[in-house]
Every structure is written in structure tokens, then in C-alpha cells.
XYZ file of C-alpha atoms in Angstrom:
649
model
C -28.286 -1.320 36.559
C -26.818 -4.326 34.711
C -28.917 -3.437 31.663
C -27.555 0.132 31.711
C -23.979 -1.163 31.855
C -24.617 -3.570 28.966
C -26.150 -0.764 26.886
C -23.189 1.494 27.627
C -20.754 -1.241 26.601
C -22.687 -1.824 23.372
C -22.673 1.925 22.701
C -18.909 2.046 23.246
C -18.442 -0.921 20.892
C -20.348 0.828 18.127
C -18.709 4.239 18.725
C -15.128 3.140 18.259
C -13.290 4.401 15.200
C -15.516 2.636 12.654
C -14.766 2.163 8.972
C -16.728 4.767 7.034
C -15.619 3.406 3.669
C -17.619 0.185 3.721
C -21.307 -0.357 2.992
C -21.264 -3.726 4.761
C -23.012 -4.424 8.077
C -19.764 -5.778 9.499
C -20.735 -5.016 13.092
C -23.703 -7.395 12.809
C -22.063 -10.240 10.895
C -18.397 -11.036 10.299
C -16.731 -13.081 7.588
C -14.904 -16.131 8.925
C -13.849 -17.760 5.639
C -14.134 -17.157 1.901
C -13.769 -19.769 -0.799
C -13.244 -18.194 -4.219
C -13.547 -19.831 -7.628
C -12.488 -17.978 -10.779
C -12.546 -18.991 -14.422
C -10.034 -16.707 -16.159
C -10.805 -15.662 -19.714
C -7.802 -13.413 -20.215
C -8.260 -13.038 -23.948
C -11.693 -11.463 -23.479
C -10.682 -9.835 -20.152
C -13.518 -11.470 -18.249
C -13.603 -13.506 -15.031
C -16.526 -15.742 -14.102
C -16.589 -15.977 -10.327
C -18.246 -17.888 -7.521
C -17.725 -17.308 -3.804
C -18.846 -19.307 -0.802
C -19.166 -17.316 2.428
C -18.919 -18.541 5.982
C -20.100 -15.780 8.299
C -20.787 -15.526 12.019
C -23.676 -13.509 13.445
C -22.858 -10.864 16.075
C -26.272 -9.186 16.219
C -29.170 -10.441 18.321
C -31.011 -11.136 15.082
C -29.868 -11.051 11.455
C -32.098 -11.126 8.367
C -29.834 -9.410 5.791
C -26.174 -9.394 4.820
C -24.761 -6.253 3.212
C -21.609 -6.537 1.080
C -19.441 -4.082 -0.854
C -19.343 -4.318 -4.643
C -17.964 -2.155 -7.444
C -19.148 -2.413 -11.056
C -19.810 -6.134 -11.158
C -22.617 -8.265 -12.488
C -24.289 -10.252 -9.692
C -26.007 -13.247 -11.282
C -27.601 -14.987 -8.301
C -27.223 -15.828 -4.604
C -28.126 -19.186 -3.106
C -27.748 -21.569 -0.183
C -25.415 -24.438 -1.186
C -27.099 -26.801 1.272
C -30.460 -26.854 -0.524
C -30.073 -24.707 -3.633
C -32.550 -22.079 -2.383
C -32.089 -18.837 -4.322
C -31.977 -15.736 -2.123
C -33.395 -12.352 -3.012
C -30.857 -9.615 -3.504
C -30.747 -6.029 -4.699
C -28.146 -3.314 -5.132
C -28.464 0.043 -3.383
C -27.070 2.501 -5.900
C -25.923 6.110 -5.495
C -24.654 7.870 -8.655
C -21.727 9.589 -6.923
C -20.735 6.801 -4.542
C -20.992 4.184 -7.286
C -17.987 5.798 -8.945
C -16.181 6.725 -5.726
C -16.638 3.630 -3.571
C -19.105 1.309 -5.256
C -22.474 0.034 -4.087
C -24.171 -1.935 -1.333
C -25.276 -5.465 -2.224
C -28.209 -6.392 0.047
C -28.876 -10.117 0.460
C -32.130 -11.196 2.074
C -31.491 -14.394 4.020
C -35.122 -15.569 4.036
C -34.958 -16.294 7.765
C -33.681 -14.798 11.011
C -30.313 -15.922 12.355
C -29.409 -15.456 16.021
C -26.237 -14.302 17.724
C -23.421 -16.835 17.322
C -24.991 -18.757 14.439
C -23.122 -19.488 11.206
C -24.473 -18.378 7.837
C -23.311 -19.977 4.576
C -24.301 -18.913 1.084
C -22.791 -18.555 -2.388
C -22.745 -15.789 -4.986
C -22.286 -16.273 -8.718
C -21.016 -13.159 -10.523
C -18.950 -11.814 -13.420
C -16.327 -9.047 -13.655
C -14.261 -7.464 -16.410
C -12.181 -4.416 -17.197
C -14.319 -2.179 -14.962
C -12.789 -3.933 -11.938
C -10.395 -1.244 -10.756
C -8.398 -3.738 -8.715
C -7.422 -5.619 -11.865
C -5.048 -4.909 -14.703
C -5.732 -7.018 -17.798
C -2.739 -6.814 -20.130
C -2.465 -7.832 -23.771
C 0.533 -9.984 -24.807
C 2.091 -6.918 -26.471
C 2.210 -5.166 -23.076
C 4.212 -7.948 -21.415
C 7.940 -8.662 -21.427
C 7.609 -12.156 -22.909
C 5.002 -11.169 -25.568
C 3.555 -14.707 -25.420
C 0.238 -14.504 -23.558
C -2.109 -12.140 -21.714
C -1.265 -11.120 -18.151
C -3.377 -10.283 -15.102
C -2.505 -8.782 -11.738
C -4.487 -7.253 -8.896
C -4.067 -4.326 -6.518
C -6.738 -4.312 -3.821
C -5.490 -1.744 -1.320
C -7.291 0.325 -0.174
C -10.901 -0.705 -0.774
C -10.668 -2.081 -4.300
C -11.135 -5.770 -3.537
C -14.871 -5.107 -3.812
C -14.355 -4.747 -7.557
C -13.175 -8.368 -7.912
C -15.099 -10.084 -5.072
C -18.360 -9.106 -3.341
C -17.356 -8.963 0.328
C -16.935 -6.993 3.533
C -14.227 -4.730 2.144
C -12.902 -3.280 5.364
C -9.602 -3.824 7.204
C -11.673 -4.235 10.380
C -12.670 -7.733 9.253
C -10.117 -10.541 8.924
C -10.791 -14.023 7.619
C -9.108 -17.095 6.158
C -9.554 -17.876 2.498
C -9.093 -20.541 -0.143
C -9.305 -20.327 -3.908
C -9.603 -22.294 -7.117
C -8.360 -20.597 -10.293
C -9.154 -22.195 -13.651
C -7.160 -21.220 -16.738
C -7.877 -21.772 -20.426
C -4.315 -21.595 -21.744
C -1.433 -23.927 -20.788
C 0.915 -20.906 -20.923
C -0.746 -19.246 -17.943
C 0.744 -19.838 -14.500
C -1.022 -18.503 -11.400
C 0.086 -17.356 -7.947
C -2.023 -15.935 -5.125
C -1.417 -14.542 -1.643
C -1.752 -17.985 -0.131
C -0.071 -21.358 -0.209
C -0.401 -23.104 -3.569
C -1.643 -26.657 -3.083
C 0.074 -29.512 -4.871
C -3.091 -31.610 -5.151
C -6.699 -30.619 -5.734
C -8.429 -30.210 -2.374
C -11.634 -28.297 -3.189
C -14.511 -29.471 -5.346
C -15.546 -27.163 -8.160
C -18.616 -25.036 -7.510
C -19.369 -24.440 -11.186
C -19.979 -26.649 -14.202
C -17.334 -26.184 -16.894
C -16.509 -27.495 -20.329
C -13.561 -29.687 -19.415
C -12.235 -29.471 -22.969
C -11.668 -25.736 -22.532
C -9.765 -26.061 -19.233
C -5.966 -26.068 -19.323
C -5.099 -26.025 -15.599
C -6.705 -25.840 -12.182
C -4.720 -24.061 -9.454
C -5.758 -24.127 -5.811
C -4.619 -21.986 -2.876
C -5.209 -21.785 0.851
C -4.319 -19.299 3.590
C -5.120 -20.290 7.162
C -3.961 -17.031 8.746
C -6.700 -14.393 8.906
C -6.210 -11.394 6.635
C -8.293 -8.367 5.580
C -9.812 -8.257 2.087
C -7.205 -5.889 0.652
C -4.481 -8.544 1.008
C -6.122 -10.986 -1.408
C -3.980 -10.933 -4.554
C -3.500 -12.747 -7.842
C -0.979 -12.711 -10.671
C -1.507 -14.795 -13.811
C 0.672 -14.951 -16.884
C 3.830 -16.525 -18.246
C 5.419 -16.190 -14.821
C 7.855 -18.531 -13.116
C 9.498 -18.870 -9.723
C 13.203 -18.925 -8.817
C 14.481 -19.670 -5.318
C 16.678 -17.088 -3.581
C 17.112 -19.006 -0.322
C 15.649 -21.515 2.071
C 12.353 -19.644 2.422
C 12.417 -16.892 -0.217
C 11.887 -16.697 -3.964
C 11.453 -14.317 -6.882
C 8.629 -14.602 -9.437
C 8.443 -12.856 -12.816
C 8.237 -13.399 -16.543
C 11.190 -15.390 -17.842
C 12.850 -12.589 -19.834
C 14.317 -10.768 -16.820
C 13.990 -13.276 -14.002
C 17.716 -13.980 -13.677
C 18.445 -10.248 -13.380
C 15.745 -9.904 -10.722
C 17.009 -12.941 -8.836
C 20.562 -11.571 -8.772
C 19.379 -8.206 -7.453
C 17.261 -9.834 -4.737
C 19.593 -12.694 -3.845
C 19.779 -11.549 -0.206
C 16.052 -11.796 0.571
C 16.675 -14.456 3.223
C 19.022 -12.066 5.013
C 16.477 -9.229 4.913
C 13.873 -11.432 6.605
C 16.460 -12.397 9.217
C 17.422 -8.762 9.902
C 13.821 -7.951 10.791
C 13.324 -11.142 12.799
C 16.365 -10.225 14.877
C 14.647 -7.013 15.912
C 10.941 -7.880 16.135
C 10.556 -11.662 16.416
C 9.607 -14.730 14.383
C 8.370 -14.471 10.805
C 5.208 -16.598 11.021
C 4.020 -16.657 7.418
C 6.225 -19.504 6.154
C 7.700 -18.608 2.766
C 8.322 -15.124 1.384
C 8.031 -14.523 -2.360
C 8.307 -11.288 -4.312
C 6.764 -10.824 -7.749
C 8.378 -8.287 -10.057
C 5.356 -7.125 -12.012
C 5.183 -5.160 -15.266
C 6.192 -1.496 -15.001
C 2.537 -0.391 -14.996
C 2.165 -1.600 -11.389
C 1.071 1.576 -9.554
C 3.197 1.192 -6.401
C 6.783 0.458 -5.459
C 5.592 -2.589 -3.566
C 2.483 -4.197 -2.100
C 2.683 -6.417 0.951
C 0.373 -9.268 -0.078
C 1.201 -12.106 2.335
C 3.489 -14.773 0.855
C 3.355 -12.830 -2.429
C 4.756 -9.314 -2.288
C 4.208 -7.367 -5.509
C 6.931 -4.949 -6.660
C 7.520 -2.534 -9.492
C 10.609 -3.204 -11.662
C 11.880 0.288 -10.823
C 13.277 -1.236 -7.602
C 15.731 -3.221 -9.768
C 18.531 -0.724 -10.389
C 21.508 -3.057 -10.846
C 23.389 -2.089 -7.693
C 20.841 -3.255 -5.056
C 20.133 0.374 -4.130
C 16.397 -0.196 -4.545
C 16.096 -3.148 -2.169
C 14.861 -0.970 0.695
C 11.422 -1.409 -0.907
C 11.753 -5.175 -0.402
C 12.781 -4.632 3.234
C 9.747 -2.386 3.698
C 7.365 -4.965 2.253
C 8.850 -7.739 4.387
C 8.358 -5.494 7.434
C 4.638 -5.438 6.640
C 4.566 -9.113 7.627
C 4.452 -7.768 11.175
C 2.945 -4.307 10.838
C 0.058 -4.224 8.391
C -0.479 -7.942 7.870
C -0.325 -9.158 11.486
C -1.614 -5.971 13.130
C -3.781 -4.028 10.705
C -5.371 -0.578 10.771
C -9.100 -0.889 11.400
C -9.974 1.736 8.787
C -8.179 3.885 6.211
C -8.119 6.930 8.478
C -5.607 4.952 10.544
C -3.298 3.866 7.752
C -0.296 4.991 9.811
C -0.902 1.949 12.048
C 0.279 -0.018 9.003
C 2.736 2.302 7.321
C 4.280 4.341 10.137
C 5.123 1.218 12.122
C 6.340 -0.496 8.958
C 8.752 2.336 8.093
C 10.022 2.257 11.680
C 10.741 -1.486 11.426
C 12.114 -1.131 7.879
C 14.705 1.374 9.107
C 15.741 -0.953 11.923
C 16.418 -3.550 9.214
C 18.247 -1.017 7.030
C 20.501 -0.163 9.952
C 21.796 -3.741 9.776
C 21.849 -3.767 5.964
C 23.641 -0.420 5.551
C 25.889 -0.991 8.582
C 25.662 2.769 9.107
C 22.868 4.535 11.008
C 23.772 7.774 9.227
C 22.672 6.343 5.871
C 19.378 5.335 7.480
C 18.980 8.915 8.686
C 19.474 10.042 5.082
C 16.386 8.008 4.155
C 14.526 9.745 6.972
C 15.626 13.149 5.674
C 14.404 12.333 2.166
C 11.083 11.254 3.657
C 10.983 14.373 5.829
C 11.409 16.631 2.793
C 8.628 14.859 0.917
C 6.353 14.936 3.980
C 6.826 18.675 4.499
C 6.172 19.371 0.821
C 2.893 17.458 1.017
C 1.836 19.113 4.280
C 2.248 22.473 2.553
C 0.413 21.264 -0.563
C -2.529 19.766 1.328
C -2.893 22.819 3.557
C -3.072 25.094 0.520
C -6.347 23.414 -0.501
C -9.724 25.000 0.202
C -11.190 21.518 0.745
C -11.112 20.465 4.403
C -10.982 16.816 3.360
C -7.784 17.476 1.406
C -6.361 19.525 4.282
C -6.939 16.543 6.570
C -4.634 14.427 4.378
C -1.737 16.259 6.076
C -2.667 14.562 9.365
C -2.402 10.970 10.550
C -6.196 10.774 10.637
C -7.470 11.893 7.219
C -11.160 12.268 6.526
C -12.355 9.570 4.143
C -16.137 9.408 4.559
C -17.969 9.411 1.198
C -14.613 9.572 -0.573
C -12.433 6.980 -2.228
C -9.933 6.096 0.500
C -7.185 5.982 -2.142
C -7.426 9.779 -2.376
C -5.892 10.182 1.087
C -2.875 7.951 0.407
C 0.475 9.742 0.406
C 3.849 9.841 2.140
C 2.192 11.333 5.238
C 1.180 8.105 7.073
C 4.628 6.670 6.338
C 6.844 9.527 7.433
C 4.675 11.390 9.943
C 3.827 8.041 11.531
C 7.478 7.000 11.586
C 8.495 10.269 13.206
C 5.905 9.838 15.969
C 7.305 6.397 16.770
C 10.857 7.737 16.566
C 9.906 10.390 19.124
C 8.211 7.832 21.386
C 11.298 5.616 21.249
C 13.443 8.501 22.474
C 11.093 9.132 25.412
C 10.844 5.468 26.417
C 14.404 4.369 25.385
C 15.390 2.053 22.564
C 15.488 -1.253 24.446
C 12.164 -0.733 26.182
C 10.468 0.461 23.008
C 11.618 -2.635 21.141
C 9.996 -4.804 23.815
C 6.872 -2.647 23.776
C 6.493 -3.286 20.031
C 6.970 -7.032 20.500
C 4.286 -7.068 23.202
C 1.993 -4.925 21.039
C 2.307 -7.515 18.285
C 1.503 -10.335 20.673
C -1.517 -8.525 22.142
C -3.031 -7.600 18.760
C -1.832 -10.513 16.664
C -4.103 -10.971 13.602
C -6.383 -8.187 14.853
C -7.220 -4.683 13.648
C -6.503 -1.562 15.681
C -6.493 2.230 15.652
C -4.475 5.034 17.257
C -6.470 4.923 20.501
C -5.839 1.166 20.841
C -2.107 1.762 20.539
C -2.175 4.671 22.977
C -4.090 2.689 25.624
C -1.794 -0.306 25.203
C 1.341 1.842 25.409
C 0.260 3.711 28.534
C -0.822 0.504 30.292
C 2.479 -1.136 29.345
C 4.526 1.803 30.613
C 2.620 1.905 33.893
C 3.725 -1.669 34.590
C 7.300 -1.280 33.357
C 8.287 2.098 34.836
C 8.548 3.494 38.335
C 5.730 5.852 39.327
C 7.957 8.911 38.982
C 9.372 7.919 35.594
C 5.916 6.924 34.346
C 4.546 10.362 35.177
C 7.378 12.063 33.304
C 7.209 9.838 30.231
C 3.403 9.945 30.055
C 3.470 13.730 30.143
C 6.001 13.848 27.279
C 3.682 11.597 25.250
C 0.413 13.331 26.126
C 1.858 16.727 25.205
C 2.170 15.698 21.555
C 0.274 12.469 20.777
C -3.091 13.856 19.668
C -1.507 16.867 17.978
C 0.805 14.570 16.021
C -2.145 12.534 14.798
C -4.942 15.050 14.282
C -3.295 18.414 13.510
C -2.906 19.445 9.886
C 0.342 21.333 10.338
C 3.849 20.014 10.779
C 4.454 17.516 13.626
C 4.716 19.257 17.033
C 8.336 18.094 17.359
C 10.403 18.559 14.220
C 13.076 15.949 13.633
C 15.890 16.968 11.266
C 17.900 13.706 11.368
C 21.139 15.671 10.901
C 24.044 13.307 10.324
C 27.533 13.208 8.766
C 26.317 11.304 5.672
C 24.037 14.179 4.696
C 26.352 17.074 5.555
C 28.299 16.978 2.287
C 25.054 16.426 0.344
C 23.367 19.527 1.738
C 26.509 21.635 1.385
C 26.842 20.602 -2.262
C 23.191 21.449 -2.994
C 23.596 24.892 -1.439
C 26.872 25.434 -3.299
C 25.101 24.845 -6.600
C 22.473 27.470 -5.707
C 25.087 29.982 -4.585
C 27.240 29.352 -7.665
C 24.401 30.426 -9.999
C 25.595 28.075 -12.723
C 29.257 27.766 -11.913
C 30.204 24.246 -10.886
C 31.217 24.002 -7.218
C 34.876 23.195 -6.684
C 34.053 19.762 -5.265
C 31.087 19.003 -7.561
C 32.473 15.551 -8.448
C 31.783 14.182 -4.938
C 28.216 13.594 -6.200
C 29.453 10.560 -8.122
C 30.539 8.932 -4.861
C 27.202 9.406 -3.120
C 24.904 6.468 -2.377
C 21.528 6.442 -4.136
C 19.678 7.790 -1.098
C 22.216 10.624 -0.761
C 21.584 11.532 -4.401
C 17.849 11.452 -3.674
C 18.421 13.858 -0.781
C 20.467 16.125 -3.065
C 17.655 16.297 -5.629
C 14.862 16.668 -3.067
C 16.814 19.520 -1.453
C 17.125 21.236 -4.832
C 13.400 20.686 -5.428
C 12.619 22.482 -2.172
C 14.740 25.404 -3.448
C 13.349 25.332 -6.995
C 12.415 29.028 -6.932
C 16.127 29.874 -6.591
C 17.283 27.597 -9.424
C 18.015 29.345 -12.701
C 18.281 27.822 -16.154
C 22.051 28.302 -15.945
C 22.155 26.113 -12.824
C 20.066 23.404 -14.503
C 22.262 23.421 -17.624
C 25.379 23.111 -15.487
C 23.886 20.324 -13.359
C 23.034 18.350 -16.488
C 26.494 18.890 -17.899
C 28.151 17.790 -14.655
C 26.063 14.714 -13.819
C 24.089 13.734 -16.988
C 21.028 13.445 -14.771
C 18.554 12.904 -17.603
C 20.318 9.673 -18.543
C 20.527 8.021 -15.121
C 19.257 4.434 -14.750
C 17.841 4.870 -11.252
C 14.162 5.830 -11.547
C 14.214 7.185 -7.964
C 16.605 9.857 -9.231
C 15.095 10.320 -12.670
C 11.599 11.256 -11.550
C 12.946 13.835 -9.093
C 15.180 15.402 -11.744
C 12.435 15.323 -14.351
C 9.894 17.032 -12.054
C 12.508 19.649 -11.159
C 13.239 20.154 -14.860
C 9.600 20.989 -15.543
C 9.155 23.160 -12.446
C 12.220 25.249 -13.342
C 11.174 25.421 -17.035
C 14.419 23.742 -18.048
C 12.512 20.924 -19.776
C 12.186 21.665 -23.490
C 12.361 19.681 -26.696
C 15.998 20.781 -26.953
C 16.850 19.523 -23.436
C 15.034 16.602 -21.828
C 11.289 17.065 -22.394
C 11.020 14.112 -24.776
C 12.939 11.907 -22.341
C 10.413 12.830 -19.668
C 7.600 12.045 -22.080
C 9.124 8.637 -22.737
C 9.589 8.016 -18.993
C 5.892 8.442 -18.136
C 5.122 5.996 -20.946
C 7.171 3.165 -19.472
C 6.795 3.751 -15.701
C 3.366 3.527 -14.086
C 4.458 3.860 -10.447
C 2.341 6.687 -9.023
C 5.099 7.957 -6.735
C 7.143 8.664 -9.864
C 4.630 9.818 -12.458
C 2.363 11.923 -10.232
C 4.983 14.625 -9.475
C 5.654 14.922 -13.202
C 1.969 15.279 -14.081
C 1.568 17.814 -11.258
C 4.413 19.868 -12.756
C 3.040 19.812 -16.331
C 0.501 22.297 -17.614
C -3.004 20.977 -18.164
C -2.746 20.708 -21.951
C 0.499 18.717 -21.939
C -0.595 16.552 -19.007
C -3.830 15.681 -20.805
C -2.009 14.842 -24.039
C 0.578 12.616 -22.351
C -2.072 10.886 -20.277
C -4.143 10.079 -23.354
C -1.044 8.682 -25.061
C -0.402 6.298 -22.165
C -3.944 5.532 -20.997
C -3.827 1.882 -22.071
C -0.521 1.361 -20.257
C -1.587 2.727 -16.882
C -3.229 0.653 -14.142
C -6.798 1.769 -13.230
C -5.539 3.255 -9.943
C -2.862 5.272 -11.752
C -5.476 6.507 -14.214
C -7.696 7.548 -11.345
C -4.823 9.464 -9.699
C -3.657 11.255 -12.857
C -7.223 12.176 -13.805
C -7.609 13.796 -10.384
C -4.376 15.760 -10.912
C -5.462 16.968 -14.361
C -8.930 17.891 -13.090
C -7.380 20.155 -10.439
C -5.371 22.135 -12.993
C -6.439 25.412 -14.574
C -5.961 26.062 -18.261
C -3.204 28.587 -18.899
C -4.025 30.864 -21.854
């Protein structure tokens, strides 16, 4: 009987929501620590790498370790203790090699038992094929002095710069040595930079060719996708007792001024959710080719310069990335089908912080309405596909098996996930839900989880906290919608509109423009007094009504607000996409401004809607013009958009 119970428990362990986007045998052996060593040759766009692995065996017997790799040259594998070279081979599949990479199989030469520690090293080389990395020539940088390098590992792209268990299910500590060949190059990583050299070099180098050796260490366990590096003529400026801004020197003062309140943003979130445990918080303003608004690398958030508007209206991105310090970095989704465990919770916490920042809950609700509009547009778009995988992207549990997990990324896990938590808060009440989230963080601190883990925790927590009668009522209100909210492809079972006074005038003005058919509404000038997020809501509302917008309306809108010349990229990309969709965009209006925009902004949120709106011929031409500028992930996304288009004769 005991054997049956043990077998059942083992079966349950292996049948949880596993990560289908890793080739590693992470159930049998788990990474405990990585030590990375990189020699950067930025001129030739090559990195010579070595990694030492410390792994723990969780199988009864282990003879092989399987790691994820993507387009890298594995030179050799060996035991550092005795120099023994280990056999290895790569399992290659033509389709998956492009989509997700390959499986590196390492034969250990002996059998290891449960609980034993395995240590070995890999020597390898990577270059421009590493889709996590953007190698930039000096001409592509702001300072124009030296090459520049930055990484973007989320979702499963770390395997293109390090052979490893590239799954958010596995968390480990790491350390790193980065060797540079130019004295102009400064380096930061998502770890604490050490002031003195702590780690011996694993490789033999020509000391005459070495300019600097940088070393880093992070003793909090993280998943692979949070390893990050930036290298270039970058410098750091303090913005407070525990925060700082990093960028090239040309614009660093402007960035520092815009982000001078970073300390306060951290405090706002601490006041709601608890202590920030990561030490310092630094944000790097990267070149404009960075494919996202922000990336929550611990101690080293990456951000696109489009968040720097001049009036601090873009700082909500910084608040969002700080919020990831709790949701995403402390508790992490255990696979990319559960990304909402990162992003939905993060948006929820972000908006608690924005409530303090804005000092007006109505302005926070405006953000939710903008997100709601974008979510509903995507739900409609995904459901129009004939591909069931694409349809699933409308849910909180997209299908990712045998696909690049990046394909499923969208606004859905952010906004649909946020709305589920917003609904749960209303059922449980605000004070209780705040405590539930704090206890959830404590229970799953530095662990990975999925939607069933959260559900079980929540129900158990409520059973203790509520009376039997109230528990029955609340549980029923949750059970009626929870699985539908996560797994259904349609709109959420409970539709939240977030109606509020701050959006009333916005929506009335948008409708007045439609009804006026080109005549300016009597109160059209109130637009100038709107906050940035209200203007975003105005434009997203018009986009939803694009079929009713005539050329006369577009001409009048441009005349009234000079929308094509705005500085705020959050507004520009919405107006530009609307211009194309309504056929207002021409050489005589703003088509060339749009063309210029996609050549200087690489943020996928902003360029993808424009490429979706363009015809195939124009999209292809513009993409080819800007290929060298775009990050590999942006290229991948735009190529997918162009591939889906039909040629219009």
C-alpha cells in the first residue's frame, strides 16, 4: 500500500503543469548555481563563454544532463575537478531548431544518485545568431564612441547566450565574470557588481588584450530569463538612497530628471505589499531598439526611451517593473502558459502604486479602460484565426508546446489576469485580499507556481479566514468563473467597464467627433487638458470605431490636435495605426512621419500595430529598411506579421 501511495505521489509530481518549452530534464536534475565567464569581443560581435554548473540530482539515478541551447557552438564539456572531458551531442530538429532551439545531451560517464551534487563546465561561443542579444555598432548608439550590447532573455531566449535549463520552473543563484577588451566599455548585470575580484578565471587569456574584468553575484534564486547584461559607454547616476539610472552619457541627465522619484515608487509598492528585498533598484534606459517598454531584470530593470516623455507621464512603466520585484521575480510562473501569474499580479500591484502616485483612483481606472480596449481587440483578433494555438492566446493559458513561447505574448496575460484579480478582490474585500497577497508571497517566496497553486492557496486561506457561511458564498462566486476566466477563449465571464468620471468627458468627446462627421465638437479643446492616459483612451476608443471614421474626421482631428507631431510615443503609435487603418495616411499627410517613426522606435507594442495595418508590400519594404536597427525579437515578430498578410493586387 505504501508503494502505491508513493507511486501516486510521484505521478502527481510529474503531471503538474509542466514546462513544454524546455528540452531539459529539469525534473531529474535541478540547477543550484551557475558561474558564467564571458570574454566580450564587441567589435567582431562574438562572445567566448565558459559556464560552471552546480546541479542537484532528483532522480533515483542520473547518467545524463539535458540542457537547452539555441544556435551556439559547443566546444567541449569537462569536469573541473580532474579535467575529464565528457561526451556530448546535440539532438536537432529542423523546425524546433528555429522555433525553440535544440537539446544538448551531456553524458556524465557515471551514475549519480538522488541528492548528489554534479559539477561540470562547458566551453562555448556565441555571436549574432543569439536572439537574446543585440550587438550594436557605434553608429547605432547615442554616444557614437563604442559598440554596445544588451540582452533580452524573456521568454526562453537565455538558451541562446548560455546553455542551461531554460525554464521558469527552475531557480538558481548565479555569479559572473565579464572581460572587456576596450577601456570605454562599462558593464552591468542583473546582480550585485563586486568591488574586488572574487572569482578565479576559468579561461586562459592574453592579458595584454584585456581592458577590464567585471564580476557580479546574485544570491537570491532567479529563473534563467532574468539573467541580463548591458555593456557599452554607460554610466550610473543616483536618484535616491537605493535607486539609480543607467544610460549612455548623452541623455543621462534628462533620464535622471524624469525618473527622480524612483525611491518614492518603490516605497508606494512597499506600503501595499511589504518589504523590497532585493537591495538596490536600478533602471537602464536602453537604445530605442529595445523591444519592450520595460524588462524586470532584478537590480537592473531595462526600459525603452519611449517612457521618457518629459512630463513623467511614462513612469507607470517604471512602477510596473518595480512591481515585478514581488510578482514575477519573487513568485514566478512555472511555465509560459501561466504568464499571468507574473503579469496579471504585477499589473494589479502596479495600479495600487499608481493610486498613490496619481492621487486619484479614477485616473487608475482610465489605465484599466485603455487596457480593456486593447484586450478586447486582441481577443477578437485571436479568435478570428483558424489556428487553435493562436485562438488559445486569448486565454490565460495559451498553448505553447512546439512553439516559440514569445508568440503567445500579448496584453492578454496583463489585462485579463488583472481583471480576474480585480474581481477576486471585490468578492473577498480589499483589506482581506491585500493580506491574502502578502501571505501568498510568503508561502511561495522564490518559488514557481501556476494557476492551480494560486487557487488551492486562496481557497485554503479563505477557509481559515472566513466563517463557514461566508466561505461557502465566496467560494461559489470564485468557482463560477475561475476556470472560465483562465481557459476560455472568449471575453472574461464578468466584464468590467471601469466607468469613472475621469473617462466620461473622454468618451463623450470621442463620440462627438464621430457624430460630427468632420465638424469640430464645440468643446474639442478639452483634449489639451487631458492626462496622457486619457488621451490614450481617446485614441483607443476611436480605433475601436475606425469603421465609422471618415477622411474628413481624420483631417479635422489633425487640424485640431496636431496628432502627428506629438512627442508622446504612446499617443503617436495609436494615431499612426489609426491613420493607416482609415486610409488617411498618405505622402501628403503623415505617411512619411510614420515611416520615420518605425525607423527610430523598436518597441514591439508600438511598431507591431503599424506593421499590422500596412499592406504586405509596404510592410516588407519598411522592414527591410530598418532590419539592422531592430532587435532579433522585434524582427521575429514583424516577420510573423508580414508572413500572415496576403498580397493585395
